[in-house]
Coordinates of C-alpha atoms and ligand atoms in Angstrom, one line a residue:
X1 CA -0.2 0.0 0.0
X2 CA 1.4 3.3 -1.1
X3 CA 0.6 6.4 1.4
X4 CA 0.1 9.2 -0.3
X5 CA 2.0 12.1 1.3
X6 CA -0.7 14.9 1.0
X7 CA -0.5 18.7 2.6
X8 CA -3.9 18.5 4.8
X9 CA -6.1 21.2 4.3
X10 CA -5.0 23.3 7.7
X11 CA -7.5 26.3 7.1
X12 CA -10.1 25.8 4.4
X13 CA -9.6 29.0 2.2
X14 CA -13.4 30.3 2.4
X15 CA -13.8 30.3 6.2
X16 CA -10.4 32.0 5.8
X17 CA -12.3 34.4 4.0
X18 CA -15.5 34.4 6.0
X19 CA -13.2 35.4 9.4
X20 CA -11.8 38.3 7.7
X21 CA -8.2 36.8 7.6
X22 CA -8.5 36.3 3.9
X23 CA -9.8 39.7 3.3
X24 CA -7.0 41.4 5.3
X25 CA -4.4 39.5 3.7
X26 CA -5.5 40.5 0.1
X27 CA -5.3 44.0 0.8
X28 CA -2.4 43.7 2.1
X29 CA -1.1 41.9 -0.4
X30 CA -1.7 44.4 -3.0
X31 CA -0.5 47.1 -1.0
X32 CA 2.7 48.5 0.0
X33 CA 4.2 49.5 3.2
X34 CA 5.5 53.3 3.3
X35 CA 6.3 53.7 6.9
X36 CA 4.6 54.6 10.3
X37 CA 2.9 57.0 11.4
X38 CA 1.5 57.6 15.1
X39 CA 3.1 53.9 15.6
X40 CA 1.4 52.2 13.1
X41 CA 2.1 50.8 9.9
X42 CA 0.9 52.9 6.8
X43 CA 0.3 50.8 3.5
X44 CA -0.8 52.0 0.4
X45 CA -3.1 50.1 -2.2
X46 CA -2.0 49.7 -5.7
X47 CA -4.7 51.8 -7.0
X48 CA -3.4 54.5 -5.8
X49 CA -0.1 54.5 -7.4
X50 CA -1.9 53.3 -10.6
X51 CA -5.4 54.0 -10.9
X52 CA -6.2 56.9 -9.6
X53 CA -3.2 58.8 -11.3
X54 CA -4.5 57.6 -14.3
X55 CA -7.8 58.5 -13.7
X56 CA -7.0 61.9 -12.6
X57 CA -4.8 62.2 -15.8
X58 CA -7.6 61.3 -18.3
X59 CA -9.6 63.5 -16.6
X60 CA -7.8 66.5 -17.3
X61 CA -6.9 65.4 -20.5
X62 CA -10.6 65.1 -21.7
X63 CA -11.4 68.2 -20.8
X64 CA -8.5 70.6 -21.8
X65 CA -7.2 68.1 -24.6
X66 CA -3.8 68.4 -22.8
X67 CA -2.7 67.2 -19.1
X68 CA -0.8 69.2 -16.8
X69 CA 1.0 66.2 -15.1
X70 CA 2.2 68.0 -11.9
X71 CA -1.1 69.4 -11.1
X72 CA -2.6 66.0 -11.7
X73 CA -0.2 64.8 -9.3
X74 CA -0.9 67.4 -6.9
X75 CA -4.3 66.5 -6.7
X76 CA -3.8 62.8 -6.2
X77 CA -1.5 63.9 -3.4
X78 CA -4.7 65.8 -2.3
X79 CA -6.7 63.0 -2.1
X80 CA -4.1 60.9 -0.7
X81 CA -4.3 63.0 2.7
X82 CA -7.8 63.6 2.7
X83 CA -7.8 59.6 3.1
X84 CA -4.8 59.9 5.4
X85 CA -6.8 62.3 7.7
X86 CA -9.9 59.9 7.4
X87 CA -8.0 57.0 8.5
X88 CA -6.0 57.9 11.0
X89 CA -9.3 59.6 12.5
X90 CA -10.4 55.8 13.0
X91 CA -7.3 54.4 14.7
X92 CA -6.7 56.9 16.9
X93 CA -10.0 56.5 18.2
X94 CA -10.0 52.8 18.3
X95 CA -6.6 53.0 20.0
X96 CA -8.1 55.1 22.5
X97 CA -10.3 52.4 23.6
X98 CA -7.8 49.9 23.9
X99 CA -8.0 48.1 20.4
X100 CA -4.7 47.6 18.6
X101 CA -4.5 49.3 14.9
X102 CA -2.3 46.5 12.9
X103 CA -2.0 49.0 9.7
X104 CA -4.0 51.4 7.8
X105 CA -4.4 50.7 4.0
X106 CA -5.2 53.8 1.8
X107 CA -7.5 53.4 -1.0
X108 CA -9.0 55.8 -3.4
X109 CA -12.4 55.9 -1.9
X110 CA -11.3 55.7 1.6
X111 CA -8.9 53.4 3.2
X112 CA -9.2 50.8 5.9
X113 CA -8.1 50.8 9.3
X114 CA -7.0 47.1 10.2
X115 CA -8.0 47.0 13.8
X116 CA -7.1 43.6 15.9
X117 CA -10.2 42.5 17.6
X118 CA -9.1 38.6 17.8
X119 CA -7.8 39.5 21.6
X120 CA -11.1 39.6 22.9
X121 CA -9.1 39.5 26.6
X122 CA -7.5 42.6 26.4
X123 CA -10.5 44.6 25.8
X124 CA -10.5 46.6 28.6
X125 CA -14.2 46.9 28.8
X126 CA -14.6 43.0 28.7
X127 CA -12.3 42.9 31.7
X128 CA -13.8 45.6 33.9
X129 CA -16.0 43.7 36.2
X130 CA -17.6 46.7 37.6
X131 CA -19.6 47.0 34.3
X132 CA -22.8 44.9 33.9
X133 CA -23.3 42.6 31.1
X134 CA -25.6 45.4 29.9
X135 CA -23.6 48.3 30.5
X136 CA -20.9 46.4 28.2
X137 CA -23.1 46.4 25.7
X138 CA -24.1 50.0 26.2
X139 CA -20.7 50.8 26.1
X140 CA -19.5 48.7 23.3
X141 CA -22.2 50.5 20.6
X142 CA -21.6 53.7 22.0
X143 CA -17.7 53.2 21.0
X144 CA -18.1 51.6 17.5
X145 CA -20.3 54.9 16.9
X146 CA -17.3 57.1 18.2
X147 CA -14.8 55.0 15.8
X148 CA -16.8 55.1 13.0
X149 CA -17.4 58.9 13.1
X150 CA -13.9 60.0 14.0
X151 CA -13.1 59.1 10.5
X152 CA -15.6 61.9 8.7
X153 CA -15.0 64.2 11.8
X154 CA -11.4 64.4 10.8
X155 CA -12.4 64.9 7.1
X156 CA -14.2 68.1 8.4
X157 CA -11.9 68.9 10.9
X158 CA -9.0 69.2 8.0
X159 CA -11.9 71.2 5.8
X160 CA -12.1 73.4 8.7
X161 CA -8.6 73.9 9.1
X162 CA -7.3 74.3 5.4
X163 CA -10.4 76.8 4.9
X164 CA -9.1 79.0 7.3
X165 CA -5.5 79.3 6.6
X166 CA -6.7 79.6 2.9
X167 CA -9.0 82.9 3.9
X168 CA -6.0 84.1 5.8
X169 CA -2.5 83.4 3.8
X170 CA -4.4 84.0 0.2
X171 CA -7.9 85.5 0.2
X172 CA -8.4 86.1 -3.2
X173 CA -8.5 82.2 -3.4
X174 CA -12.4 81.3 -4.8
X175 CA -13.3 78.5 -2.8
X176 CA -17.1 78.5 -4.0
X177 CA -17.1 77.5 -7.6
X178 CA -18.0 74.4 -9.0
X179 CA -16.1 71.9 -9.9
X180 CA -14.9 72.1 -6.6
X181 CA -12.1 69.7 -7.2
X182 CA -10.1 70.6 -10.2
X183 CA -6.6 70.9 -10.9
X184 CA -7.0 74.5 -12.1
X185 CA -7.7 75.6 -8.0
X186 CA -5.7 72.9 -5.6
X187 CA -6.6 74.6 -2.2
X188 CA -10.3 74.6 -3.0
X189 CA -9.7 70.8 -4.0
X190 CA -8.1 70.2 -0.8
X191 CA -10.9 71.7 1.5
X192 CA -13.7 69.9 -0.9
X193 CA -11.9 66.5 -1.0
X194 CA -12.2 66.6 2.7
X195 CA -15.8 67.4 2.4
X196 CA -16.8 64.8 -0.3
X197 CA -15.2 62.2 1.5
X198 CA -17.0 63.1 5.0
X199 CA -20.0 63.6 3.3
X200 CA -20.0 60.4 1.2
X201 CA -18.8 58.1 3.9
X202 CA -21.2 59.5 6.5
X203 CA -24.4 58.1 4.2
X204 CA -25.7 55.5 6.0
X205 CA -24.9 52.9 3.8
X206 CA -23.2 49.8 5.3
X207 CA -20.3 49.3 5.6
X208 CA -19.9 52.7 5.2
X209 CA -19.3 54.9 8.6
X210 CA -22.6 56.1 8.4
X211 CA -24.0 52.6 8.1
X212 CA -21.7 51.4 11.0
X213 CA -23.2 54.1 13.3
X214 CA -26.7 52.9 12.0
X215 CA -26.1 49.5 12.9
X216 CA -24.5 50.4 16.6
X217 CA -27.7 52.1 17.1
X218 CA -29.6 48.9 16.2
X219 CA -27.6 46.7 18.7
X220 CA -29.2 48.9 21.5
X221 CA -32.3 46.8 20.6
X222 CA -31.3 43.3 19.1
X223 CA -28.7 41.0 18.6
X224 CA -25.9 41.6 16.2
X225 CA -26.8 39.2 13.4
X226 CA -30.3 41.1 13.4
X227 CA -28.7 44.4 13.8
X228 CA -26.0 44.1 10.9
X229 CA -28.5 42.4 8.6
X230 CA -31.0 45.3 8.8
X231 CA -28.2 47.8 8.2
X232 CA -26.7 45.7 5.2
X233 CA -30.0 46.0 3.6
X234 CA -30.2 49.7 4.2
X235 CA -26.6 49.7 2.6
X236 CA -28.0 47.7 -0.8
X237 CA -30.7 49.6 -1.0
X238 CA -28.1 52.7 -1.2
X239 CA -25.7 50.6 -3.4
X240 CA -28.6 50.0 -5.9
X241 CA -29.5 53.4 -5.8
X242 CA -26.2 54.2 -7.0
X243 CA -25.8 51.8 -9.6
X244 CA -29.2 53.1 -11.4
X245 CA -28.6 57.0 -10.8
X246 CA -24.8 56.0 -12.1
X247 CA -26.4 54.2 -15.5
X248 CA -29.0 57.0 -16.0
X249 CA -26.7 60.0 -15.4
X250 CA -24.4 58.6 -16.7
X251 CA -21.9 58.6 -14.3
X252 CA -19.5 55.3 -14.0
X253 CA -17.6 56.2 -11.6
X254 CA -21.2 55.8 -9.4
X255 CA -21.8 53.0 -10.7
X256 CA -19.0 51.3 -9.7
X257 CA -19.1 52.8 -6.2
X258 CA -22.4 51.5 -5.9
X259 CA -21.0 47.9 -7.4
X260 CA -18.5 47.8 -4.6
X261 CA -20.6 48.7 -1.9
X262 CA -22.8 45.9 -2.8
X263 CA -20.6 43.3 -2.8
X264 CA -18.8 44.7 0.6
X265 CA -21.9 44.9 2.6
X266 CA -22.8 41.4 1.3
X267 CA -19.5 40.2 2.4
X268 CA -19.4 41.8 5.7
X269 CA -23.1 40.1 6.3
X270 CA -22.0 36.9 5.8
X271 CA -18.7 37.6 8.1
X272 CA -20.9 38.5 10.7
X273 CA -23.2 36.1 10.6
X274 CA -20.5 33.8 10.5
X275 CA -19.0 34.7 13.7
X276 CA -22.3 34.6 15.6
X277 CA -22.5 30.7 14.5
X278 CA -19.1 30.3 15.8
X279 CA -19.9 31.8 18.7
X280 CA -23.1 29.9 19.9
X281 CA -21.6 26.5 19.6
X282 CA -19.5 24.9 22.0
X283 CA -16.7 22.5 21.2
X284 CA -18.1 19.6 23.5
X285 CA -21.5 19.9 20.7
X286 CA -19.1 19.0 17.8
X287 CA -15.9 17.3 19.1
X288 CA -14.5 14.1 18.1
X289 CA -14.8 11.6 21.3
X290 CA -13.9 8.9 19.5
X291 CA -10.1 8.9 18.4
X292 CA -6.8 7.7 18.5
X293 CA -3.7 8.5 21.0
X294 CA -0.4 7.9 20.5
X295 CA 2.2 7.3 23.5
X296 CA 5.8 9.1 23.2
X297 CA 7.1 5.6 23.9
X298 CA 5.7 4.4 20.3
X299 CA 7.6 3.9 17.5
X300 CA 7.0 5.8 14.1
X301 CA 6.2 2.6 12.5
X302 CA 3.5 1.6 15.2
X303 CA 2.3 5.5 15.2
X304 CA 2.3 4.7 10.7
X305 CA 0.3 1.3 11.6
X306 CA -2.4 2.7 14.0
X307 CA -3.0 5.8 11.3
X308 CA -3.3 3.5 8.5
X309 CA -6.2 2.1 10.6
X310 CA -7.6 5.8 11.6
X311 CA -9.1 8.5 9.6
X312 CA -7.3 10.8 11.8
X313 CA -4.5 13.0 10.4
X314 CA -3.4 14.3 13.8
X315 CA -3.3 12.4 17.0
X316 CA -2.3 13.4 20.4
X317 CA 0.8 11.9 22.3
X318 CA -0.6 10.6 26.0
X319 CA 1.8 9.5 28.5
X320 CA 0.1 8.0 31.3
X321 CA -3.2 10.5 31.8
X322 CA -1.0 13.5 30.5
X323 CA -0.9 15.1 27.2
X324 CA 2.4 15.5 25.9
X325 CA 2.4 16.6 23.0
X326 CA 0.8 16.3 19.2
X327 CA 1.8 14.6 16.1
X328 CA 0.5 14.5 12.3
X329 CA 0.4 11.5 10.0
X330 CA 2.3 13.7 7.6
X331 CA 4.9 14.6 10.4
X332 CA 5.0 10.5 10.6
X333 CA 5.7 9.8 7.4
X334 CA 8.8 12.7 6.7
X335 CA 10.3 11.6 9.8
X336 CA 10.1 8.1 8.7
X337 CA 11.4 9.2 5.3
X338 CA 14.2 11.2 6.5
X339 CA 15.5 9.6 9.8
X340 CA 14.2 6.2 9.3
X341 CA 12.4 4.4 12.5
X342 CA 12.5 6.4 15.9
X343 CA 10.3 7.6 18.6
X344 CA 7.2 9.5 18.7
X345 CA 8.5 11.2 21.8
X346 CA 11.5 12.8 19.4
X347 CA 9.7 13.7 16.8
X348 CA 6.2 14.9 18.3
X349 CA 5.2 18.9 18.2
X350 CA 5.1 20.1 21.9
X351 CA 3.7 23.2 21.4
X352 CA 0.4 22.9 21.7
X353 CA -2.7 24.7 22.7
X354 CA -5.7 23.1 24.7
X355 CA -9.5 24.2 25.0
X356 CA -12.0 23.8 27.6
X357 CA -15.4 21.7 26.2
X358 CA -17.8 24.8 27.1
X359 CA -15.6 26.7 24.8
X360 CA -16.8 28.3 21.9
X361 CA -16.0 27.2 18.3
X362 CA -15.1 31.0 17.8
X363 CA -12.2 30.5 20.3
X364 CA -10.8 27.4 18.9
X365 CA -10.8 29.0 15.4
X366 CA -9.0 31.8 17.0
X367 CA -6.5 29.5 18.5
X368 CA -6.3 27.1 15.2
X369 CA -5.2 30.0 13.0
X370 CA -3.2 32.3 15.6
X371 CA -0.9 29.4 15.6
X372 CA -1.7 27.8 12.3
X373 CA -2.5 24.1 14.3
X374 CA -4.2 21.5 12.8
X375 CA -5.4 19.8 15.9
X376 CA -6.7 21.1 19.6
X377 CA -7.2 18.7 22.3
X378 CA -10.5 19.6 24.4
X379 CA -9.9 18.5 28.0
X380 CA -12.1 18.6 31.2
X381 CA -10.8 18.8 34.8
X382 CA -7.4 18.5 32.7
X383 CA -8.8 15.4 31.3
X384 CA -8.6 14.7 27.7
X385 CA -12.1 13.9 26.4
X386 CA -11.9 15.0 22.9
X387 CA -10.3 16.7 20.0
X388 CA -11.1 19.1 17.4
X389 CA -9.6 19.3 13.9
X390 CA -10.1 21.2 11.0
X391 CA -11.1 18.5 9.7
X392 CA -13.7 17.8 12.0
X393 CA -14.8 21.2 12.5
X394 CA -15.7 21.3 8.6
X395 CA -17.8 18.0 8.8
X396 CA -19.4 18.8 11.7
X397 CA -20.8 22.4 10.6
X398 CA -21.9 20.6 7.6
X399 CA -23.7 18.2 9.5
X400 CA -25.5 21.1 11.7
X401 CA -26.5 23.1 8.8
X402 CA -28.4 20.1 7.8
X403 CA -29.6 19.2 10.8
X404 CA -31.1 22.9 11.2
X405 CA -32.6 22.7 7.5
X406 CA -34.3 19.6 8.5
X407 CA -35.8 20.8 11.8
X408 CA -37.1 24.1 9.8
X409 CA -38.8 21.5 7.3
X410 CA -40.2 19.4 10.0
X411 CA -41.6 22.7 11.1
X412 CA -42.9 24.2 8.1
X413 CA -44.6 20.7 7.3
Ligands
ZN1 ZN1 -14.2 55.8 7.7

């Protein structure tokens, strides 16, 4: 019998996407780091280097028959500064609430402040025992609103300050003639770029800032999933409106924005729904209770023999009643190939995380992805009672979805 040396699918791609990991990764992969500001990594998306300059240049060229590249670049720079002010607003306020800001990614239509919410234990709100559950919830929605409006507020402030400076330094500059953003009048463009950005992001179209405020308000009276769903449907109504109006005018820029908004709100909804399911399911509901274990004194050939007779890809290694490590089928095969027969003890992975059986699936996910693990032993009173693996997570989630569907059908008929 020939055993295939295949890489187990450690974290299925679509799950990474849903929990936001993949999306964050894609955004990062398509952007370049240009330094740090207030201790936060600043990254610029490729559209800023390529698409926006091209768009500004084309607009300039189409309306004048010739283009002034220096002024075009200056307008790109103004957009850059306005988006930066916006994201810094979000980032700095988030940090005041104890949320770590991983990085700020700048996109032409507004950026993304990547907040690290994967560490709920370090959340000062959750840790404060004086706060009752209700109070925590209350503070959470207020916090979300403050973080959301900090971006548009930063733009309003920038507009106000630059307006004031222009009025003092160059009072002859005309600030009120349309088109407001134009390479012919860069000071006016700076003021209006910020006003536009503030106004646009304040639209109650989730996942834009105005929509986030709306969602936070909804969470006062309903659970997060319901609140997100409601905010998303309002956001999608706006997106549809943008697409239609954009096509009627025609203004394809607006249509494009509408399309992006539609897709973004849908992804956001899925991710929130998925997260909440993960929070509700406990490990004891889905863990494997019938599983094989190895002993550190087993030889690799013994271990391989056991692996052949089991569907498991990963095995807990047990000495007496203590868990001392984990080892994967792949590791056993690799070690046998490279070094010949030896003991499990020498090859096993001694670094692993355990979970309590009452822990939520969400926390198991965090542990699996944070350290790129493939198995989590589940314990009760320090006794091994089950294991959770990627493979088993996927299967049991599919099964649970199926049984929910059947229950629903049974209720309806
Ligand atoms: Zn924003």
